[in-house]
Coordinates of N, CA and C in Angstrom, one line a residue:
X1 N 19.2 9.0 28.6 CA 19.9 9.5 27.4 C 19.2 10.8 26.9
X2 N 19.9 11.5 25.9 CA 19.7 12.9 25.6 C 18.0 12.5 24.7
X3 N 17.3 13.7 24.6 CA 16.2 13.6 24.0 C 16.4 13.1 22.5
X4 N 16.3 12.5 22.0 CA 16.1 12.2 20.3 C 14.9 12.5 19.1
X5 N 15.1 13.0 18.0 CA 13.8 13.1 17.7 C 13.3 12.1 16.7
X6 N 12.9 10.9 16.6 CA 12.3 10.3 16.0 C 11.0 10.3 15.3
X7 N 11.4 9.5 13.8 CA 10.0 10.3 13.5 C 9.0 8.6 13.0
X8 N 10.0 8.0 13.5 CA 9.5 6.4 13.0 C 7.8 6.6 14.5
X9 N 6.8 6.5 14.1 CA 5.8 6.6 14.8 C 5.5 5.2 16.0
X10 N 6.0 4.4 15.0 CA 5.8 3.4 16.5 C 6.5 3.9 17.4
X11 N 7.9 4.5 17.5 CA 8.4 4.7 18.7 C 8.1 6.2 19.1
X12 N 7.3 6.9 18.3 CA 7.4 8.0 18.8 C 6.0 7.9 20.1
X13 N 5.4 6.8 19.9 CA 4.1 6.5 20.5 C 4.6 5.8 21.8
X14 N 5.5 5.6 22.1 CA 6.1 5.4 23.0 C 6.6 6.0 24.0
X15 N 6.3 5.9 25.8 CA 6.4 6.6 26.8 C 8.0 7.2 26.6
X16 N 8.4 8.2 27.3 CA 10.0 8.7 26.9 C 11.1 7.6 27.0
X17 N 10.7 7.1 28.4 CA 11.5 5.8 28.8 C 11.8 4.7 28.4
X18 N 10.2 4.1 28.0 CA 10.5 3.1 26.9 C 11.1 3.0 25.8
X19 N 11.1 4.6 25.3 CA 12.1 4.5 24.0 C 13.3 5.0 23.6
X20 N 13.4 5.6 24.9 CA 15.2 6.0 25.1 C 15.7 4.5 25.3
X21 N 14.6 3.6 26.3 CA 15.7 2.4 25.9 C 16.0 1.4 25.2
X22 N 15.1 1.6 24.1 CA 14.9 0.6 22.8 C 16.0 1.3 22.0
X23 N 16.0 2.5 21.9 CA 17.0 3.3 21.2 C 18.2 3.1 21.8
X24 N 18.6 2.9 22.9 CA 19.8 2.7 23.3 C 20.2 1.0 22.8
X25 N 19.2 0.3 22.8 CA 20.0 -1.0 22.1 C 19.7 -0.6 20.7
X26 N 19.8 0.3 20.3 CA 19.4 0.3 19.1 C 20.8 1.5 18.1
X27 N 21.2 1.1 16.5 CA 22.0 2.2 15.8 C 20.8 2.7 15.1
X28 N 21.2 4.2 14.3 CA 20.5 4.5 13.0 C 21.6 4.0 11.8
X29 N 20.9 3.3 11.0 CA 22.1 2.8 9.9 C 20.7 3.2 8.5
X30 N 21.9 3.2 7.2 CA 21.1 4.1 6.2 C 21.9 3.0 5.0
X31 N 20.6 2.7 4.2 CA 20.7 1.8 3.6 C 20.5 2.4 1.9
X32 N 20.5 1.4 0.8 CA 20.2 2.3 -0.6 C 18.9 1.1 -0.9
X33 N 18.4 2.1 -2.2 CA 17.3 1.5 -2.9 C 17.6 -0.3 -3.2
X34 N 17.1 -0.7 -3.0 CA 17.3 -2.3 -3.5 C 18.1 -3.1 -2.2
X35 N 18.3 -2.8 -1.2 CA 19.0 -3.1 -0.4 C 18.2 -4.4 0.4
X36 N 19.0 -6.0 0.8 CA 17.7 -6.7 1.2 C 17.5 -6.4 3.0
X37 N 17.0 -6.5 3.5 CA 16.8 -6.4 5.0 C 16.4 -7.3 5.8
X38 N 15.6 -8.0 5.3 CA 15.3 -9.6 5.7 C 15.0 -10.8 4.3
X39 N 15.7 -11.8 4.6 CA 15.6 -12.8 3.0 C 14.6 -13.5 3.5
X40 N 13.8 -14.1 3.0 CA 13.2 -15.3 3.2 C 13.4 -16.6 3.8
X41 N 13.0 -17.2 4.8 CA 13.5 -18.1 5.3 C 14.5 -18.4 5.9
X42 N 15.3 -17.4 6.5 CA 15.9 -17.2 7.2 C 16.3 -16.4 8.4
X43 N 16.7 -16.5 9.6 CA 16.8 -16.1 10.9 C 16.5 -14.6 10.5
X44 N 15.7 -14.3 11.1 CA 15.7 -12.2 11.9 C 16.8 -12.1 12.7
X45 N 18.1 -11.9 12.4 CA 19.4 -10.9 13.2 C 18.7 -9.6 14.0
X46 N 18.1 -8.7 12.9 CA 17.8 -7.0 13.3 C 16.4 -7.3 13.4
X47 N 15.9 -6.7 13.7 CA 14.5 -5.7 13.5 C 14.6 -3.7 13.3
X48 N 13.8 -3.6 12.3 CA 14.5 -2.3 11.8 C 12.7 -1.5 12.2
X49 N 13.3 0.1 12.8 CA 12.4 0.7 13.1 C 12.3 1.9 11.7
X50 N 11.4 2.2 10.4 CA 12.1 3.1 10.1 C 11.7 4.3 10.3
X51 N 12.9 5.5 9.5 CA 12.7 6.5 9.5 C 12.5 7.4 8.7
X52 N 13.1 6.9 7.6 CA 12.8 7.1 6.1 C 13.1 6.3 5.1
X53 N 12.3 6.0 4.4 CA 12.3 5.3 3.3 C 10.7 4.3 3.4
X54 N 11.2 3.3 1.7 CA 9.7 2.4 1.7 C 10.3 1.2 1.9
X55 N 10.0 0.3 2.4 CA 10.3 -0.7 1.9 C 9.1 -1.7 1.9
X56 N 9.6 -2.4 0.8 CA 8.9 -3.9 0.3 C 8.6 -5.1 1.2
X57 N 7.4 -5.8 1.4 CA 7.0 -6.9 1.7 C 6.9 -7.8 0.9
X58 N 7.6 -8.4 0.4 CA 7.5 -9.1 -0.8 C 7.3 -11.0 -0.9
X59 N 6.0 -11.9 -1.1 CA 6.1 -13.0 -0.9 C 6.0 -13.5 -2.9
X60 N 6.2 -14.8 -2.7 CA 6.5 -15.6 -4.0 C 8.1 -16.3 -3.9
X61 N 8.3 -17.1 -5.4 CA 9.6 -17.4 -5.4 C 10.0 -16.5 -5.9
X62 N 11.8 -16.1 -6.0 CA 12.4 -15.2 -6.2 C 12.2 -14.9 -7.5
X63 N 13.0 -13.8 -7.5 CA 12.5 -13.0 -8.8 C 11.4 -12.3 -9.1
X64 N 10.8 -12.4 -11.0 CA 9.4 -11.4 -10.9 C 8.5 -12.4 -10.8
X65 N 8.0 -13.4 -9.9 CA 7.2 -14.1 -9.3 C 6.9 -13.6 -8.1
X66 N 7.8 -12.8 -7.6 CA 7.6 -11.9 -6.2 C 6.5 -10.8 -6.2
X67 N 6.0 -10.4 -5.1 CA 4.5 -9.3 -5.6 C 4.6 -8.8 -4.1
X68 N 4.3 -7.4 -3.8 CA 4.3 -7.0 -2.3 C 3.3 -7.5 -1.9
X69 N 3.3 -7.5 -0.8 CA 1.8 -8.0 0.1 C 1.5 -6.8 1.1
X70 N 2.8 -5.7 1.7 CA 2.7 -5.2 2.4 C 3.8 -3.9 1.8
X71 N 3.4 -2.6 2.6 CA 4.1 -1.5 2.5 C 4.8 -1.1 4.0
X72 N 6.1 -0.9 4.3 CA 6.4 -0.6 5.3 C 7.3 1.1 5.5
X73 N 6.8 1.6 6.4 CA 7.6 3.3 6.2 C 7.6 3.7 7.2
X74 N 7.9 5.2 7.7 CA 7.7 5.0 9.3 C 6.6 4.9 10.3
X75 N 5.8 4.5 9.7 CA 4.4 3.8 10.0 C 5.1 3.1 11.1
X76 N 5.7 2.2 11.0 CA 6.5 0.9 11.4 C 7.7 0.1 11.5
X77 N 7.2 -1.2 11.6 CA 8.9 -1.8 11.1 C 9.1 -3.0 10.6
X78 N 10.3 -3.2 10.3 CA 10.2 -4.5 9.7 C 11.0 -5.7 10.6
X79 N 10.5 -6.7 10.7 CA 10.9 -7.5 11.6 C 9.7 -8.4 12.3
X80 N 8.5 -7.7 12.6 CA 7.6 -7.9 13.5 C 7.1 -9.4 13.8
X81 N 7.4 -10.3 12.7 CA 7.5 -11.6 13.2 C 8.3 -12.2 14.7
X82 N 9.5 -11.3 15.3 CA 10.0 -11.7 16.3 C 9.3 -11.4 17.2
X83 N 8.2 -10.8 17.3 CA 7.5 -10.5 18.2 C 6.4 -11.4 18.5
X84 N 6.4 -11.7 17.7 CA 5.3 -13.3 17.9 C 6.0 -14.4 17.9
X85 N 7.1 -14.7 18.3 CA 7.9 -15.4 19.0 C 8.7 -16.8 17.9
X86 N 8.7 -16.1 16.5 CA 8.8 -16.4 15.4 C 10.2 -15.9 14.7
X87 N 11.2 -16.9 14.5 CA 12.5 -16.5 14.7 C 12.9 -16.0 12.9
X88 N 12.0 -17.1 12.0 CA 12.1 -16.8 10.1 C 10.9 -16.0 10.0
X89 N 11.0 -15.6 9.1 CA 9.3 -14.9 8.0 C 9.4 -15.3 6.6
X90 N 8.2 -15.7 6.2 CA 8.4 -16.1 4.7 C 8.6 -15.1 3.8
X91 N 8.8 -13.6 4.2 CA 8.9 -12.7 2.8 C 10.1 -12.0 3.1
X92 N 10.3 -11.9 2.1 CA 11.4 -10.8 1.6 C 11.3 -9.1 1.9
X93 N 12.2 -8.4 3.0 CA 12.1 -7.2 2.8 C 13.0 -6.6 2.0
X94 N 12.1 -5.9 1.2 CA 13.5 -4.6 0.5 C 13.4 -3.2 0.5
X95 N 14.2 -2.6 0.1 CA 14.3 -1.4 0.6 C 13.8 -0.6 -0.7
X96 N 12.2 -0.2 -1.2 CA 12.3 0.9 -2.9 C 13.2 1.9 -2.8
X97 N 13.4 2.3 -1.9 CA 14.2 3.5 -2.2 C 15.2 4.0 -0.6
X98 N 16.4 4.6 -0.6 CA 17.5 4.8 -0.1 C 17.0 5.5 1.0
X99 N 17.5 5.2 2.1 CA 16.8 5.7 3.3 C 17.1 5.2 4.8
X100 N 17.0 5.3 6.3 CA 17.8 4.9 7.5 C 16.3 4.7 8.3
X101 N 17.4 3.7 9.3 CA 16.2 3.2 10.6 C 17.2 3.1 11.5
X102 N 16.3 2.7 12.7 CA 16.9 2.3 13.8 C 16.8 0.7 13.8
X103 N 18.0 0.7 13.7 CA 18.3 -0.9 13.9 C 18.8 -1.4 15.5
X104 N 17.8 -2.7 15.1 CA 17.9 -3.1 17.1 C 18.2 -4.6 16.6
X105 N 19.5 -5.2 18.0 CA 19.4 -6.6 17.2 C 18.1 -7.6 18.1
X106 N 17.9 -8.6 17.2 CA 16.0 -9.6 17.8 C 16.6 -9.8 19.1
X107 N 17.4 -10.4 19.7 CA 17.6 -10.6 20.8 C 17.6 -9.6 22.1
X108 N 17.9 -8.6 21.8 CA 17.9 -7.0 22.7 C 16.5 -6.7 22.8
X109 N 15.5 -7.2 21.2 CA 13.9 -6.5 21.1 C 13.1 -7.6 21.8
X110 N 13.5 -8.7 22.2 CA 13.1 -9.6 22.4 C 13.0 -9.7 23.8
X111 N 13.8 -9.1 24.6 CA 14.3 -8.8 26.1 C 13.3 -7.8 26.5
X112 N 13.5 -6.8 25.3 CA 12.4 -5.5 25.9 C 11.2 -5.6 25.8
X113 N 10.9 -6.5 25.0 CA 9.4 -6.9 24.9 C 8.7 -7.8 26.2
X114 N 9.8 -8.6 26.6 CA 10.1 -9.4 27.9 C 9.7 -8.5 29.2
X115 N 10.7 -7.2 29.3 CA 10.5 -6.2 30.3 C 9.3 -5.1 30.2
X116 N 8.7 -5.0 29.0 CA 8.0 -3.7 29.3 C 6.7 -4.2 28.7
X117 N 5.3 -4.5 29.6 CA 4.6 -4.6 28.8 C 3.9 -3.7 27.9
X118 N 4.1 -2.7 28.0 CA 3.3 -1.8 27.5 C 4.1 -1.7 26.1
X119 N 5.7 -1.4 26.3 CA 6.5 -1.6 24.8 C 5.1 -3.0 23.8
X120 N 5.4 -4.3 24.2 CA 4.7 -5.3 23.8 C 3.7 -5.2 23.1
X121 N 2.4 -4.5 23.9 CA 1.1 -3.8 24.0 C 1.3 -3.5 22.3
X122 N 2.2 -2.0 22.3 CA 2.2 -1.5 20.5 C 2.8 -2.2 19.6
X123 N 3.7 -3.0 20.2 CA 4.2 -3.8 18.4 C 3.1 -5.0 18.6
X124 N 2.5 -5.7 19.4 CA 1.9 -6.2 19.0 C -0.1 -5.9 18.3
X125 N -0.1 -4.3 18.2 CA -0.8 -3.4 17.6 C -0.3 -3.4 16.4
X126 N 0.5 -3.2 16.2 CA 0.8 -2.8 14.9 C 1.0 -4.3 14.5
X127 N 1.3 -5.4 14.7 CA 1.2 -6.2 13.8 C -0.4 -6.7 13.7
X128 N -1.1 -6.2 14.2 CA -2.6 -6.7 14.2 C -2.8 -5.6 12.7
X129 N -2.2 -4.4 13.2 CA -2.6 -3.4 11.7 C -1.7 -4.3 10.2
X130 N -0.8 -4.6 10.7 CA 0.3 -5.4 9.8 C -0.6 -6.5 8.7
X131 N -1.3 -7.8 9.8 CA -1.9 -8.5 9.4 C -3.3 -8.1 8.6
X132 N -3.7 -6.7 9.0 CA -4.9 -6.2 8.4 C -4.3 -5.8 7.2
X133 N -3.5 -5.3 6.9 CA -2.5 -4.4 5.5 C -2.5 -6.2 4.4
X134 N -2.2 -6.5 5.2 CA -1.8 -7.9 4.0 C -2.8 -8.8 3.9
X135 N -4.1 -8.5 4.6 CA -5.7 -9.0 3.9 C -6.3 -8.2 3.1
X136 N -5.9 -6.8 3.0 CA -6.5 -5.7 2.4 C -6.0 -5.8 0.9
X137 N -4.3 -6.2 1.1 CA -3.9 -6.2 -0.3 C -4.5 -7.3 -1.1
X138 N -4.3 -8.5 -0.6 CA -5.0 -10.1 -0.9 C -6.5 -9.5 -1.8
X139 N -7.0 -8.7 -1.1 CA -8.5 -8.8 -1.5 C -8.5 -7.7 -2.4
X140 N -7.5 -6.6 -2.3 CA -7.5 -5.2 -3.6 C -7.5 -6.2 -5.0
X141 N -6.1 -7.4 -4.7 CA -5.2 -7.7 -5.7 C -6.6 -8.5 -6.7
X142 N -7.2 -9.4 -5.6 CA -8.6 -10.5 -6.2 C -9.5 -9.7 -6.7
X143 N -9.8 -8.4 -6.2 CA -11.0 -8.1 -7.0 C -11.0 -6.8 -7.7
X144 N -9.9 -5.7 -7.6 CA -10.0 -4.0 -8.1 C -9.2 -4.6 -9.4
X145 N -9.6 -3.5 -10.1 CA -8.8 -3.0 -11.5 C -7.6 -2.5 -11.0
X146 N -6.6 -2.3 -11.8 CA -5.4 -1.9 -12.0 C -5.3 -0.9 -11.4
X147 N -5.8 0.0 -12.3 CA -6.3 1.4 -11.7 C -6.4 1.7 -10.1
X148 N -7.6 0.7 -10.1 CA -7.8 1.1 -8.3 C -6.5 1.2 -7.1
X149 N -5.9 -0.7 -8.0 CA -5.1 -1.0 -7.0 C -3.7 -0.2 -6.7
X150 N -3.5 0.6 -8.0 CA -2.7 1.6 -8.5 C -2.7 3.1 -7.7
X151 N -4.1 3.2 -7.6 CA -4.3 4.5 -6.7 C -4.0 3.9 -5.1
X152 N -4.6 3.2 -4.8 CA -4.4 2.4 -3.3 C -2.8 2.6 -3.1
X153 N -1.9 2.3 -4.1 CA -0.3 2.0 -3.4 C -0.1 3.2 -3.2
X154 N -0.4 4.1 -4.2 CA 0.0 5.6 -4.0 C -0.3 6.3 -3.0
X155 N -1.3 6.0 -2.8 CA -2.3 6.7 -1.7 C -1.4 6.1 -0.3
X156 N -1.2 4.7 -0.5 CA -0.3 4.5 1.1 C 1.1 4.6 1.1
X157 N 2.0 4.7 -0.1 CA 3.3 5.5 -0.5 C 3.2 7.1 -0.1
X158 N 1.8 7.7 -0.4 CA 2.0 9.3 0.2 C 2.0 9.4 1.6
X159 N 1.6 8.4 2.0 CA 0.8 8.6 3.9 C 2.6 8.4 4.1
X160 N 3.8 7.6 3.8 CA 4.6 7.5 4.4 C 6.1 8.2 3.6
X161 N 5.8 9.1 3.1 CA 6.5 9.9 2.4 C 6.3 11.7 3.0
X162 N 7.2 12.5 2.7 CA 7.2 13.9 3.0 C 7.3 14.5 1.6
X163 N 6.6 15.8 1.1 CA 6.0 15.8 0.3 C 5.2 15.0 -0.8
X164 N 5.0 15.3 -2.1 CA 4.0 14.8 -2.9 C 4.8 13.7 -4.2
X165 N 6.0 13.6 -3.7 CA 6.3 13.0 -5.2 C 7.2 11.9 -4.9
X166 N 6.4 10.7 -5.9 CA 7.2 9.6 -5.4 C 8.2 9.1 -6.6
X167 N 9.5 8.7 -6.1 CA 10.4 8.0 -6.9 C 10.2 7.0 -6.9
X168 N 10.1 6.0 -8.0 CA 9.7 4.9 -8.5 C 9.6 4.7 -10.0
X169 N 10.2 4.0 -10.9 CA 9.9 3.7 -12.3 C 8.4 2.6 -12.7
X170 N 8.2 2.6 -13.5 CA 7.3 1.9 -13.9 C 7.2 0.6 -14.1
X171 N 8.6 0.1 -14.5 CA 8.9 -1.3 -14.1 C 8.7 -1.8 -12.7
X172 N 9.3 -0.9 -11.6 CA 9.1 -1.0 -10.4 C 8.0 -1.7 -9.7
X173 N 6.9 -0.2 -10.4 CA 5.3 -0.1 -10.2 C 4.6 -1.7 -10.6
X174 N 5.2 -2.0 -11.6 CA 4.6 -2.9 -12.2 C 4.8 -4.5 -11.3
X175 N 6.2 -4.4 -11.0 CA 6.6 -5.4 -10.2 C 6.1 -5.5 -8.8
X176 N 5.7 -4.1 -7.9 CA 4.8 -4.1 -6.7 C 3.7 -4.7 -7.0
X177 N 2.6 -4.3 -7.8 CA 1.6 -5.0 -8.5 C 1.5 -6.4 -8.7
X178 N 2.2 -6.7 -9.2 CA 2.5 -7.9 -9.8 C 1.7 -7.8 -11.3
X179 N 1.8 -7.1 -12.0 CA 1.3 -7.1 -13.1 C 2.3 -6.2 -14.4
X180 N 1.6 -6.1 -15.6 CA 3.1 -6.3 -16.8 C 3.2 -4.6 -16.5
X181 N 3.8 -4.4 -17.0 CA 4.5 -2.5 -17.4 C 3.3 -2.2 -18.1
X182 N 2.9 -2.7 -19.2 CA 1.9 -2.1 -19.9 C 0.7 -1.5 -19.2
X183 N 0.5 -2.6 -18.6 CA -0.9 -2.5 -17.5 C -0.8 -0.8 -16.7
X184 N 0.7 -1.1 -15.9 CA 1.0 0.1 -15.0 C 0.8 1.4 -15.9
X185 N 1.7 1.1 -17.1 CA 1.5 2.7 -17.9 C 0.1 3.3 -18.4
X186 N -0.5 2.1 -18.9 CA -2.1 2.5 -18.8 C -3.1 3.2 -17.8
X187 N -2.8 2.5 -16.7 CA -3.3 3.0 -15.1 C -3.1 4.3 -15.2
X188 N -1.5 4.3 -14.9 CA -0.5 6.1 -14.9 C -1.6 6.7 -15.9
X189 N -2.0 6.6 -16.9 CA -2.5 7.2 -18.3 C -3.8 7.9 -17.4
X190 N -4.8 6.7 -17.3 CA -5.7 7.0 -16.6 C -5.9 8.1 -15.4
X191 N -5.4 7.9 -14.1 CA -5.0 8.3 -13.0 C -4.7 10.1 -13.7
X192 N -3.6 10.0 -14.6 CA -3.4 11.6 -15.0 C -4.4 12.1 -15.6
X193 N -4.7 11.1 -16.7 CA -6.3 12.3 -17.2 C -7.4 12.8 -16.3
X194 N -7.6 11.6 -14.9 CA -8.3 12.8 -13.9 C -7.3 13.4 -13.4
X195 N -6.6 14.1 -13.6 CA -5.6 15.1 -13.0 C -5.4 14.5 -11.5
X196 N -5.3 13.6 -11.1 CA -5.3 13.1 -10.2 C -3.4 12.8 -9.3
X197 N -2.7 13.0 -10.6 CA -1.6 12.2 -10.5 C -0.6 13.0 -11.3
X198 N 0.9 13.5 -11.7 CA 1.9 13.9 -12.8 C 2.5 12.8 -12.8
X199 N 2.7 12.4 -13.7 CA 3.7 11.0 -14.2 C 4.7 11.6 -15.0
X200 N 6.3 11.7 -14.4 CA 7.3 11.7 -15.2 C 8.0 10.8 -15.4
X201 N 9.4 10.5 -16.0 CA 10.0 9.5 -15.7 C 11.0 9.3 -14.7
X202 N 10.8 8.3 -14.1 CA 10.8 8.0 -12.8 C 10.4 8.7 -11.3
X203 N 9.4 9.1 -11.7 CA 8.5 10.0 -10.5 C 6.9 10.2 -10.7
X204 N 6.8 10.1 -9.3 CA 4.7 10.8 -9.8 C 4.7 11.4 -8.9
X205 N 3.9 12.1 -9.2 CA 3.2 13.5 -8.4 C 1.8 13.2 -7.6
X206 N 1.6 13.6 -6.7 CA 0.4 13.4 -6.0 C -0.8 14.9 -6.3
X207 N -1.1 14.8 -7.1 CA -2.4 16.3 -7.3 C -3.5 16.5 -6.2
X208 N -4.0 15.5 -6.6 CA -5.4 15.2 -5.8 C -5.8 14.1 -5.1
X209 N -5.5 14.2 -4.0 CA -6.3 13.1 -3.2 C -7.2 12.7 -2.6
X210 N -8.5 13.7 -2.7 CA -9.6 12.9 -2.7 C -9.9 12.2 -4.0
X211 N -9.9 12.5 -4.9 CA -10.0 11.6 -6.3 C -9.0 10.7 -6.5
X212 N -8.2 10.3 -6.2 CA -7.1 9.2 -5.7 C -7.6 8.0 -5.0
X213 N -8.2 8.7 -3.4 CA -9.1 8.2 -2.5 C -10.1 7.3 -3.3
X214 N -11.3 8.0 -4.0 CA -12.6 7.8 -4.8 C -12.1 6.4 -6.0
X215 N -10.8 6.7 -6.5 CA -10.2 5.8 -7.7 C -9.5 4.5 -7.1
X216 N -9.6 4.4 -5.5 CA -9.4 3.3 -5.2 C -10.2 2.5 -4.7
X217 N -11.3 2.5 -5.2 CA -12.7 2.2 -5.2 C -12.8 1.3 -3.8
X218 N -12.7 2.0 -2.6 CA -13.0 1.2 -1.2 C -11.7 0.4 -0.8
X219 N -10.7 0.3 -1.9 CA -9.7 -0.6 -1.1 C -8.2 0.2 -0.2
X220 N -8.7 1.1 0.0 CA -7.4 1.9 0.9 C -8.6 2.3 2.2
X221 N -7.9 2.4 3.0 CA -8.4 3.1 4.2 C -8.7 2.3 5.8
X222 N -9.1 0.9 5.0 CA -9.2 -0.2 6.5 C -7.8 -0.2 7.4
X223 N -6.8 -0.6 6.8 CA -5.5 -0.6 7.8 C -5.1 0.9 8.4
X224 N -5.1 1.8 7.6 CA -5.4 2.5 8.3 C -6.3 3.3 9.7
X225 N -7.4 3.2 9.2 CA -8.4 3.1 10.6 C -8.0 2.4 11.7
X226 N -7.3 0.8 11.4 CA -6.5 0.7 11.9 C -6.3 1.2 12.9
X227 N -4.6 1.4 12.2 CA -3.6 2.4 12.4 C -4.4 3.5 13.8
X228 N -4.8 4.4 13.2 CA -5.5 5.1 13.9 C -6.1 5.5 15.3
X229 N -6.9 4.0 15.3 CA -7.7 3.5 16.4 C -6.8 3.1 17.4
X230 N -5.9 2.1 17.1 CA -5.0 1.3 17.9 C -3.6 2.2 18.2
X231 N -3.1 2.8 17.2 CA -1.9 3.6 18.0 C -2.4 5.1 17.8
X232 N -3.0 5.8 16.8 CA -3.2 6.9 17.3 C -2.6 7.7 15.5

């Protein structure tokens, strides 16, 4: 097939072959903010590679009892339970904000994972980074301040975003966290007086990020390294 340019990085880490032919069982489909992608407790149909947008990892019972556990962007994808030969996932994906992937149905990724070991090799990389991302949050969530955990999201919202400014309201923020609005607006408060951050409504700005870095006091950076080490 014709060259494509992808910018979802697991596949771009991928030999040409291997991912012309994941791409060929595969559409780009383009979804909106709030959109669900996988429910809880129920069969994986797709596995979605993306290309732009965030979406949510979200465990608890429904509603605001829900809290992310994980960030997904083109870092990755969502799905990665079918890869470990696991047909439900207990969390909810959603979509923060409006955006496309390559969607492959589990049975087609399941085949290719079958045929190519090296395909295999990287998603099951990235779910090793996957499972590091959702011990890192576990342990931000148990022991950092608001603040910290606040800089942490941002900080891994900018790694998978193009430019500096993220859309998001504060109810939102508050709901990733799992903590009240107030809390979040105080953080925001904080984070701007080190100039670190612009807070408008429904946007923030990224200023500075080594002070961002420093304000997430140690809890951003492991999954990453990661990231890094294992795919590159």
């Amino acid at each position: 097939m014709a060259e494509l340019h992808v910018r979802n990085q697991l596949l771009a880490a991928l030999a040409r072959e291997e991912r012309d032919g994941l791409l060929a069982a595969s559409n780009l489909v383009h979804f909106g903010s709030g959109e669900v992608l996988h429910e809880s407790g129920r069969p994986i149909e797709q596995v979605y590679f993306v290309e732009s947008s965030l979406l949510s990892c979200l465990s608890g019972r429904a509603g605001r009892d829900q809290i992310e556990v994980a960030m997904i962007g083109r870092d990755g994808m969502a799905g990665i339970s079918v890869a470990l030969g696991v047909a439900e996932t207990p969390f909810r994906i959603v979509a923060q904000r409006s955006g496309a992937a390559y969607r492959c149905p589990a049975q087609a990724f399941i085949r290719i994972l079958d045929e190519s070991a090296s395909v295999r090799m990287t998603i099951l990389r990235y779910a090793q980074i996957f499972t590091a991302q959702i011990a890192e949050t576990g342990r931000a969530n148990a022991r950092q301040t608001v603040e910290a955990r606040l800089a942490r999201w941002l900080l891994m919202a900018h790694d998978r975003i193009d430019g500096n400014e993220i859309m998001l309201t504060h109810e939102s923020l508050a709901h990733m966290l799992g903590v009240r609005r107030p809390g979040v607006t105080v953080a925001l408060h904080v984070l701007e007086g080190g100039r670190m951050i612009r807070s408008r409504r429904g946007s923030i700005e990224i200023l500075d990020r080594a002070k961002l870095e420093d304000a997430a006091q140690g809890s951003y950076g492991v999954p990453e390294a990661e990231y890094r080490r294992l795919i590159g």
